[in-house]
mmCIF file of C-alpha atoms and ligand atoms in Angstrom:
data_model
loop_
_atom_site.group_PDB
_atom_site.id
_atom_site.type_symbol
_atom_site.label_atom_id
_atom_site.label_comp_id
_atom_site.label_asym_id
_atom_site.label_seq_id
_atom_site.Cartn_x
_atom_site.Cartn_y
_atom_site.Cartn_z
ATOM 1 C CA MET A 1 -10.129 -15.256 1.547
ATOM 2 C CA THR A 2 -9.330 -11.269 1.165
ATOM 3 C CA LYS A 3 -5.415 -11.512 0.922
ATOM 4 C CA LEU A 4 -3.306 -9.469 2.452
ATOM 5 C CA GLY A 5 -0.555 -7.193 1.978
ATOM 6 C CA VAL A 6 1.684 -6.033 4.433
ATOM 7 C CA ASN A 7 3.288 -2.388 3.569
ATOM 8 C CA ILE A 8 6.025 -2.188 5.554
ATOM 9 C CA ASP A 9 7.566 0.848 4.608
ATOM 10 C CA HIS A 10 7.690 2.727 8.451
ATOM 11 C CA ILE A 11 10.417 0.179 9.244
ATOM 12 C CA ALA A 12 12.336 1.766 6.792
ATOM 13 C CA THR A 13 11.100 5.373 8.298
ATOM 14 C CA ILE A 14 12.594 4.471 11.394
ATOM 15 C CA ARG A 15 15.605 3.131 9.920
ATOM 16 C CA GLN A 16 15.807 6.638 8.804
ATOM 17 C CA ALA A 17 15.404 8.543 11.320
ATOM 18 C CA ARG A 18 18.982 7.517 12.476
ATOM 19 C CA GLN A 19 20.182 6.862 9.467
ATOM 20 C CA ALA A 20 21.514 3.196 11.094
ATOM 21 C CA ILE A 21 21.345 -0.031 9.487
ATOM 22 C CA GLU A 22 17.991 -1.832 11.680
ATOM 23 C CA PRO A 23 15.273 -2.317 11.486
ATOM 24 C CA ASP A 24 15.333 -3.764 7.979
ATOM 25 C CA PRO A 25 13.293 -3.640 6.159
ATOM 26 C CA VAL A 26 14.512 -6.745 4.564
ATOM 27 C CA ALA A 27 13.714 -8.802 7.802
ATOM 28 C CA ALA A 28 10.585 -6.863 8.731
ATOM 29 C CA ALA A 29 8.846 -8.230 4.747
ATOM 30 C CA ILE A 30 10.362 -12.666 6.248
ATOM 31 C CA LEU A 31 8.528 -12.073 9.288
ATOM 32 C CA ALA A 32 4.977 -10.540 7.851
ATOM 33 C CA GLU A 33 5.232 -13.543 5.285
ATOM 34 C CA LEU A 34 6.203 -16.049 7.677
ATOM 35 C CA ALA A 35 2.977 -14.881 9.692
ATOM 36 C CA GLY A 36 1.157 -15.232 6.504
ATOM 37 C CA ALA A 37 0.967 -11.977 4.483
ATOM 38 C CA ASP A 38 0.104 -12.146 0.699
ATOM 39 C CA GLY A 39 2.437 -9.292 -0.275
ATOM 40 C CA ILE A 40 5.714 -7.188 0.578
ATOM 41 C CA THR A 41 4.023 -3.312 -0.166
ATOM 42 C CA VAL A 42 7.231 -0.483 -0.165
ATOM 43 C CA HIS A 43 6.710 2.739 -2.265
ATOM 44 C CA LEU A 44 10.058 3.846 -3.118
ATOM 45 C CA ARG A 45 9.070 7.385 -2.917
ATOM 46 C CA GLY A 46 11.180 10.670 -5.047
ATOM 47 C CA ASP A 47 12.974 12.121 -2.115
ATOM 48 C CA ARG A 48 13.304 7.987 -0.453
ATOM 49 C CA ARG A 49 12.523 9.058 2.645
ATOM 50 C CA HIS A 50 12.156 5.779 3.534
ATOM 51 C CA ILE A 51 12.543 2.754 1.065
ATOM 52 C CA GLN A 52 15.655 2.984 -0.891
ATOM 53 C CA ASP A 53 16.151 1.589 -4.174
ATOM 54 C CA SER A 54 18.651 -1.325 -2.955
ATOM 55 C CA ASP A 55 15.948 -1.543 -0.635
ATOM 56 C CA VAL A 56 13.575 -3.072 -3.765
ATOM 57 C CA ARG A 57 16.519 -4.299 -4.959
ATOM 58 C CA ARG A 58 16.884 -6.690 -1.474
ATOM 59 C CA LEU A 59 13.404 -7.639 -1.550
ATOM 60 C CA ARG A 60 13.198 -8.408 -4.234
ATOM 61 C CA GLU A 61 15.936 -11.756 -3.991
ATOM 62 C CA THR A 62 13.443 -11.815 -0.458
ATOM 63 C CA VAL A 63 9.946 -11.967 -0.720
ATOM 64 C CA THR A 64 8.561 -14.992 -2.354
ATOM 65 C CA THR A 65 4.857 -13.692 -1.982
ATOM 66 C CA ARG A 66 4.214 -10.695 -3.969
ATOM 67 C CA LEU A 67 6.714 -7.611 -4.441
ATOM 68 C CA ASN A 68 4.392 -4.641 -4.639
ATOM 69 C CA LEU A 69 5.993 -1.367 -5.796
ATOM 70 C CA GLU A 70 4.155 1.880 -5.058
ATOM 71 C CA MET A 71 5.756 4.424 -6.960
ATOM 72 C CA ALA A 72 4.820 7.870 -9.520
ATOM 73 C CA ALA A 73 4.401 6.614 -12.913
ATOM 74 C CA ASN A 74 7.249 9.120 -14.290
ATOM 75 C CA GLU A 75 9.902 7.746 -16.251
ATOM 76 C CA GLU A 76 12.966 7.868 -13.402
ATOM 77 C CA MET A 77 10.378 5.363 -11.676
ATOM 78 C CA VAL A 78 9.048 3.089 -14.285
ATOM 79 C CA ARG A 79 12.940 3.232 -15.151
ATOM 80 C CA LEU A 80 13.764 2.076 -11.994
ATOM 81 C CA ALA A 81 10.274 -0.912 -11.697
ATOM 82 C CA CYS A 82 11.396 -2.039 -15.214
ATOM 83 C CA ALA A 83 14.858 -2.623 -13.558
ATOM 84 C CA LEU A 84 13.416 -4.126 -10.223
ATOM 85 C CA ARG A 85 11.294 -5.853 -11.267
ATOM 86 C CA PRO A 86 8.724 -6.205 -8.482
ATOM 87 C CA ASP A 87 5.360 -7.916 -9.278
ATOM 88 C CA GLN A 88 3.203 -5.437 -9.433
ATOM 89 C CA ALA A 89 3.447 -1.834 -9.588
ATOM 90 C CA THR A 90 0.779 0.262 -7.952
ATOM 91 C CA LEU A 91 0.589 3.781 -9.460
ATOM 92 C CA VAL A 92 0.064 6.040 -7.131
ATOM 93 C CA PRO A 93 -0.164 10.673 -7.190
ATOM 94 C CA GLU A 94 2.700 11.427 -5.286
ATOM 95 C CA LYS A 95 3.469 15.459 -4.240
ATOM 96 C CA PRO A 96 6.673 16.268 -2.470
ATOM 97 C CA ASP A 97 5.872 17.418 0.708
ATOM 98 C CA GLU A 98 2.510 14.961 1.938
ATOM 99 C CA ILE A 99 3.072 13.231 5.188
ATOM 100 C CA THR A 100 1.878 10.203 3.218
ATOM 101 C CA THR A 101 -0.408 9.886 0.254
ATOM 102 C CA GLU A 102 -3.152 11.719 0.009
ATOM 103 C CA GLY A 103 -5.353 11.293 -2.700
ATOM 104 C CA GLY A 104 -5.969 8.745 -5.406
ATOM 105 C CA LEU A 105 -4.810 9.135 -9.204
ATOM 106 C CA ASP A 106 -6.318 11.725 -11.530
ATOM 107 C CA ALA A 107 -6.210 8.719 -14.235
ATOM 108 C CA ILE A 108 -8.168 11.095 -16.613
ATOM 109 C CA ALA A 109 -6.260 13.870 -16.632
ATOM 110 C CA SER A 110 -3.072 11.870 -16.048
ATOM 111 C CA ARG A 111 -4.205 9.147 -18.765
ATOM 112 C CA ASP A 112 -1.118 9.745 -21.592
ATOM 113 C CA MET A 113 1.716 9.217 -17.976
ATOM 114 C CA ILE A 114 -0.367 6.084 -16.825
ATOM 115 C CA ALA A 115 -0.772 4.822 -20.446
ATOM 116 C CA THR A 116 3.037 5.110 -21.019
ATOM 117 C CA ALA A 117 3.765 3.759 -18.293
ATOM 118 C CA ILE A 118 1.315 0.613 -17.660
ATOM 119 C CA LYS A 119 3.227 0.216 -21.415
ATOM 120 C CA GLU A 120 6.308 -0.047 -20.707
ATOM 121 C CA MET A 121 5.781 -2.240 -17.239
ATOM 122 C CA GLU A 122 3.602 -4.969 -19.024
ATOM 123 C CA LYS A 123 6.632 -5.456 -21.138
ATOM 124 C CA VAL A 124 8.201 -6.930 -18.402
ATOM 125 C CA GLN A 125 5.654 -8.495 -16.980
ATOM 126 C CA ILE A 126 4.775 -6.437 -14.194
ATOM 127 C CA GLN A 127 1.226 -6.401 -13.969
ATOM 128 C CA VAL A 128 -0.179 -2.423 -12.726
ATOM 129 C CA SER A 129 -2.493 -1.362 -9.909
ATOM 130 C CA LEU A 130 -3.972 1.890 -10.399
ATOM 131 C CA PHE A 131 -4.478 3.361 -7.106
ATOM 132 C CA ILE A 132 -7.647 5.291 -7.653
ATOM 133 C CA ASP A 133 -10.534 7.454 -5.560
ATOM 134 C CA PRO A 134 -13.763 5.388 -4.812
ATOM 135 C CA ASP A 135 -15.012 7.120 -7.933
ATOM 136 C CA GLN A 136 -17.398 6.330 -10.898
ATOM 137 C CA ALA A 137 -14.921 8.074 -13.494
ATOM 138 C CA GLN A 138 -11.734 7.028 -12.378
ATOM 139 C CA ILE A 139 -13.175 3.721 -12.553
ATOM 140 C CA ASP A 140 -13.791 4.712 -15.933
ATOM 141 C CA ALA A 141 -10.464 5.629 -17.349
ATOM 142 C CA ALA A 142 -8.613 2.783 -15.400
ATOM 143 C CA ALA A 143 -10.592 0.312 -17.224
ATOM 144 C CA LYS A 144 -10.008 2.557 -20.829
ATOM 145 C CA LEU A 145 -6.597 2.475 -20.089
ATOM 146 C CA GLY A 146 -6.480 -1.581 -20.512
ATOM 147 C CA ALA A 147 -5.052 -0.845 -16.491
ATOM 148 C CA SER A 148 -5.638 -5.031 -14.985
ATOM 149 C CA MET A 149 -5.409 -4.299 -11.042
ATOM 150 C CA ILE A 150 -7.593 -0.948 -9.188
ATOM 151 C CA GLU A 151 -7.045 -0.459 -5.938
ATOM 152 C CA LEU A 152 -9.555 2.064 -4.372
ATOM 153 C CA ASN A 153 -8.545 4.853 -1.812
ATOM 154 C CA THR A 154 -10.470 3.807 1.640
ATOM 155 C CA ARG A 155 -8.601 6.705 3.084
ATOM 156 C CA ALA A 156 -12.553 8.910 2.885
ATOM 157 C CA PHE A 157 -14.306 5.631 4.710
ATOM 158 C CA SER A 158 -10.940 5.111 7.307
ATOM 159 C CA GLU A 159 -11.566 9.546 8.105
ATOM 160 C CA ALA A 160 -15.503 8.957 8.305
ATOM 161 C CA ALA A 161 -15.060 5.153 10.458
ATOM 162 C CA PHE A 162 -12.318 7.033 12.677
ATOM 163 C CA ARG A 163 -15.346 9.996 13.479
ATOM 164 C CA SER A 164 -17.412 7.227 14.033
ATOM 165 C CA PRO A 165 -17.948 5.770 17.728
ATOM 166 C CA ASP A 166 -20.225 2.887 16.445
ATOM 167 C CA LEU A 167 -18.713 2.360 12.750
ATOM 168 C CA ALA A 168 -23.008 4.391 11.742
ATOM 169 C CA GLY A 169 -24.291 7.579 10.754
ATOM 170 C CA GLU A 170 -24.896 8.895 7.842
ATOM 171 C CA VAL A 171 -21.535 9.958 6.655
ATOM 172 C CA PHE A 172 -19.467 6.191 7.311
ATOM 173 C CA THR A 173 -22.232 4.626 5.950
ATOM 174 C CA GLU A 174 -22.180 7.095 2.876
ATOM 175 C CA GLU A 175 -18.327 6.424 2.112
ATOM 176 C CA LEU A 176 -18.739 2.014 2.734
ATOM 177 C CA TYR A 177 -21.219 2.580 0.382
ATOM 178 C CA ASN A 178 -18.602 4.309 -2.355
ATOM 179 C CA VAL A 179 -16.178 1.645 -1.197
ATOM 180 C CA ALA A 180 -18.664 -1.194 -2.161
ATOM 181 C CA LYS A 181 -19.927 -0.070 -5.313
ATOM 182 C CA ALA A 182 -16.922 1.074 -6.751
ATOM 183 C CA ALA A 183 -15.498 -2.302 -6.377
ATOM 184 C CA GLU A 184 -18.828 -3.971 -7.608
ATOM 185 C CA TYR A 185 -17.967 -1.428 -10.991
ATOM 186 C CA GLY A 186 -14.702 -1.966 -11.042
ATOM 187 C CA ASN A 187 -15.569 -6.116 -11.291
ATOM 188 C CA GLN A 188 -18.164 -5.820 -14.282
ATOM 189 C CA LYS A 189 -15.710 -3.748 -15.757
ATOM 190 C CA GLY A 190 -13.343 -6.884 -15.165
ATOM 191 C CA MET A 191 -10.612 -5.179 -13.638
ATOM 192 C CA LYS A 192 -9.496 -6.950 -10.042
ATOM 193 C CA VAL A 193 -10.448 -4.770 -7.572
ATOM 194 C CA LEU A 194 -8.139 -3.975 -4.099
ATOM 195 C CA ALA A 195 -8.165 -1.747 -1.984
ATOM 196 C CA GLY A 196 -6.189 0.045 1.143
ATOM 197 C CA HIS A 197 -5.047 3.246 3.196
ATOM 198 C CA GLY A 198 -5.877 4.059 6.333
ATOM 199 C CA LEU A 199 -7.298 0.790 7.356
ATOM 200 C CA THR A 200 -7.756 -0.427 10.926
ATOM 201 C CA TYR A 201 -8.165 -3.473 13.517
ATOM 202 C CA ARG A 202 -11.404 -1.163 13.741
ATOM 203 C CA ASN A 203 -12.612 -0.511 10.116
ATOM 204 C CA VAL A 204 -11.107 -3.424 8.351
ATOM 205 C CA ARG A 205 -13.336 -6.080 8.950
ATOM 206 C CA ILE A 206 -16.703 -4.726 6.972
ATOM 207 C CA ILE A 207 -14.181 -4.187 4.386
ATOM 208 C CA ALA A 208 -12.681 -7.162 3.667
ATOM 209 C CA ASP A 209 -16.235 -8.091 4.174
ATOM 210 C CA ILE A 210 -16.834 -6.541 0.705
ATOM 211 C CA PRO A 211 -16.658 -9.805 -1.681
ATOM 212 C CA GLU A 212 -15.581 -8.051 -5.164
ATOM 213 C CA ILE A 213 -12.138 -6.706 -3.042
ATOM 214 C CA GLU A 214 -9.585 -9.125 -3.624
ATOM 215 C CA GLU A 215 -7.231 -7.816 -1.130
ATOM 216 C CA LEU A 216 -6.057 -4.805 1.609
ATOM 217 C CA ASN A 217 -2.738 -3.634 1.702
ATOM 218 C CA ILE A 218 -2.137 -2.188 5.448
ATOM 219 C CA GLY A 219 0.946 0.012 6.115
ATOM 220 C CA HIS A 220 0.636 1.660 9.315
ATOM 221 C CA SER A 221 -2.338 0.332 11.472
ATOM 222 C CA ILE A 222 0.193 -3.548 11.514
ATOM 223 C CA ILE A 223 3.236 -1.091 11.725
ATOM 224 C CA ALA A 224 2.333 0.580 14.429
ATOM 225 C CA ARG A 225 1.041 -1.696 16.906
ATOM 226 C CA SER A 226 3.699 -4.294 15.570
ATOM 227 C CA SER A 227 5.564 -1.349 18.352
ATOM 228 C CA LEU A 228 3.257 -2.022 20.711
ATOM 229 C CA VAL A 229 2.948 -5.808 21.273
ATOM 230 C CA GLY A 230 6.475 -6.065 20.495
ATOM 231 C CA LEU A 231 7.950 -3.613 23.014
ATOM 232 C CA GLU A 232 7.428 -5.133 26.826
ATOM 233 C CA ARG A 233 9.879 -8.219 24.589
ATOM 234 C CA ALA A 234 12.223 -5.403 23.555
ATOM 235 C CA VAL A 235 12.487 -4.162 27.025
ATOM 236 C CA ARG A 236 13.024 -7.758 29.057
ATOM 237 C CA GLU A 237 15.770 -8.548 26.296
ATOM 238 C CA MET A 238 17.556 -5.029 26.603
ATOM 239 C CA LEU A 239 17.802 -5.986 30.745
ATOM 240 C CA ARG A 240 18.424 -9.497 29.689
ATOM 241 C CA ALA A 241 21.739 -8.241 27.504
ATOM 242 C CA MET A 242 22.634 -6.178 30.449
ATOM 243 C CA ARG A 243 22.558 -8.288 33.674
ATOM 244 C CA HIS A 244 24.053 -11.500 31.224
HETATM 245 N N1 LIG B 1 -2.488 1.411 -0.967
HETATM 246 C C1 LIG B 1 -1.575 2.834 -0.864
HETATM 247 C C2 LIG B 1 -2.141 3.584 -2.187
HETATM 248 C C3 LIG B 1 -0.609 3.907 0.055
HETATM 249 O O1 LIG B 1 -0.504 4.569 -0.737
HETATM 250 C C4 LIG B 1 -0.763 3.035 1.145
HETATM 251 C C5 LIG B 1 0.168 4.506 2.369
HETATM 252 O O2 LIG B 1 1.506 4.201 1.935
HETATM 253 C C6 LIG B 1 -1.130 1.912 1.899
HETATM 254 C C7 LIG B 1 -1.749 1.920 0.165
HETATM 255 C C8 LIG B 1 -1.054 2.502 2.984
HETATM 256 O O3 LIG B 1 -2.188 2.866 3.968
HETATM 257 P P1 LIG B 1 -1.626 2.913 5.936
HETATM 258 O O4 LIG B 1 -0.137 2.928 5.565
HETATM 259 O O5 LIG B 1 -3.253 4.128 5.455
HETATM 260 O O6 LIG B 1 -2.288 1.570 5.517
#
């Protein structure tokens, strides 16, 4: 069965919007695990716009499934990861002004930096995953770097799904094919294959059905839905607090 890693960055985004203490990503992680999540993912960004170092430290003490730290492959982050000891680190490209991760890593151009990051983190038993586009040359580069895991970027697939009312059509089929083919190729190269980015309740099944993909990382869609399915209860609880 395909595993689910839940990305809880948006919980920290809400907290940081008020520089408050709630909602706490640690509480969110516990609830996600109780609901059956196979892992918890957070992205510690250079600008610390949502998740903070202290969140990762507290999550490390709390998460009982797998803690996956998304991070840039730079010296500062590698040092932090080696100290914080997540189970897994996912290397992602990071641009200061981007709204979210925009594309996969360039495992060819950034080869040396990635190689150093993998070497340092594997020394302390952190498994390293590379977030790459579903592209054969990138998969070859990841395999050459000795990565044991890759996460295929499903952004192009998700955008094609958004524009396809019946999850069909030429562009949709091509993007789905790219992910499926990349998953098969990555698997043949001996790497564990994960996928994520932009997956939703509507488009997830077709990706979850790709046999070589072992795990999906999903954030926005789950946290967005939780804010709506939880709203009625939250309003009722506030009314109760006002009146009793
Ligand atoms: N995987 C990676 C590497 C990401 O950077 C993100 C976004 O933080 C996700 C998965 C999850 O994407 P989404 O929030 O669109 O589900």
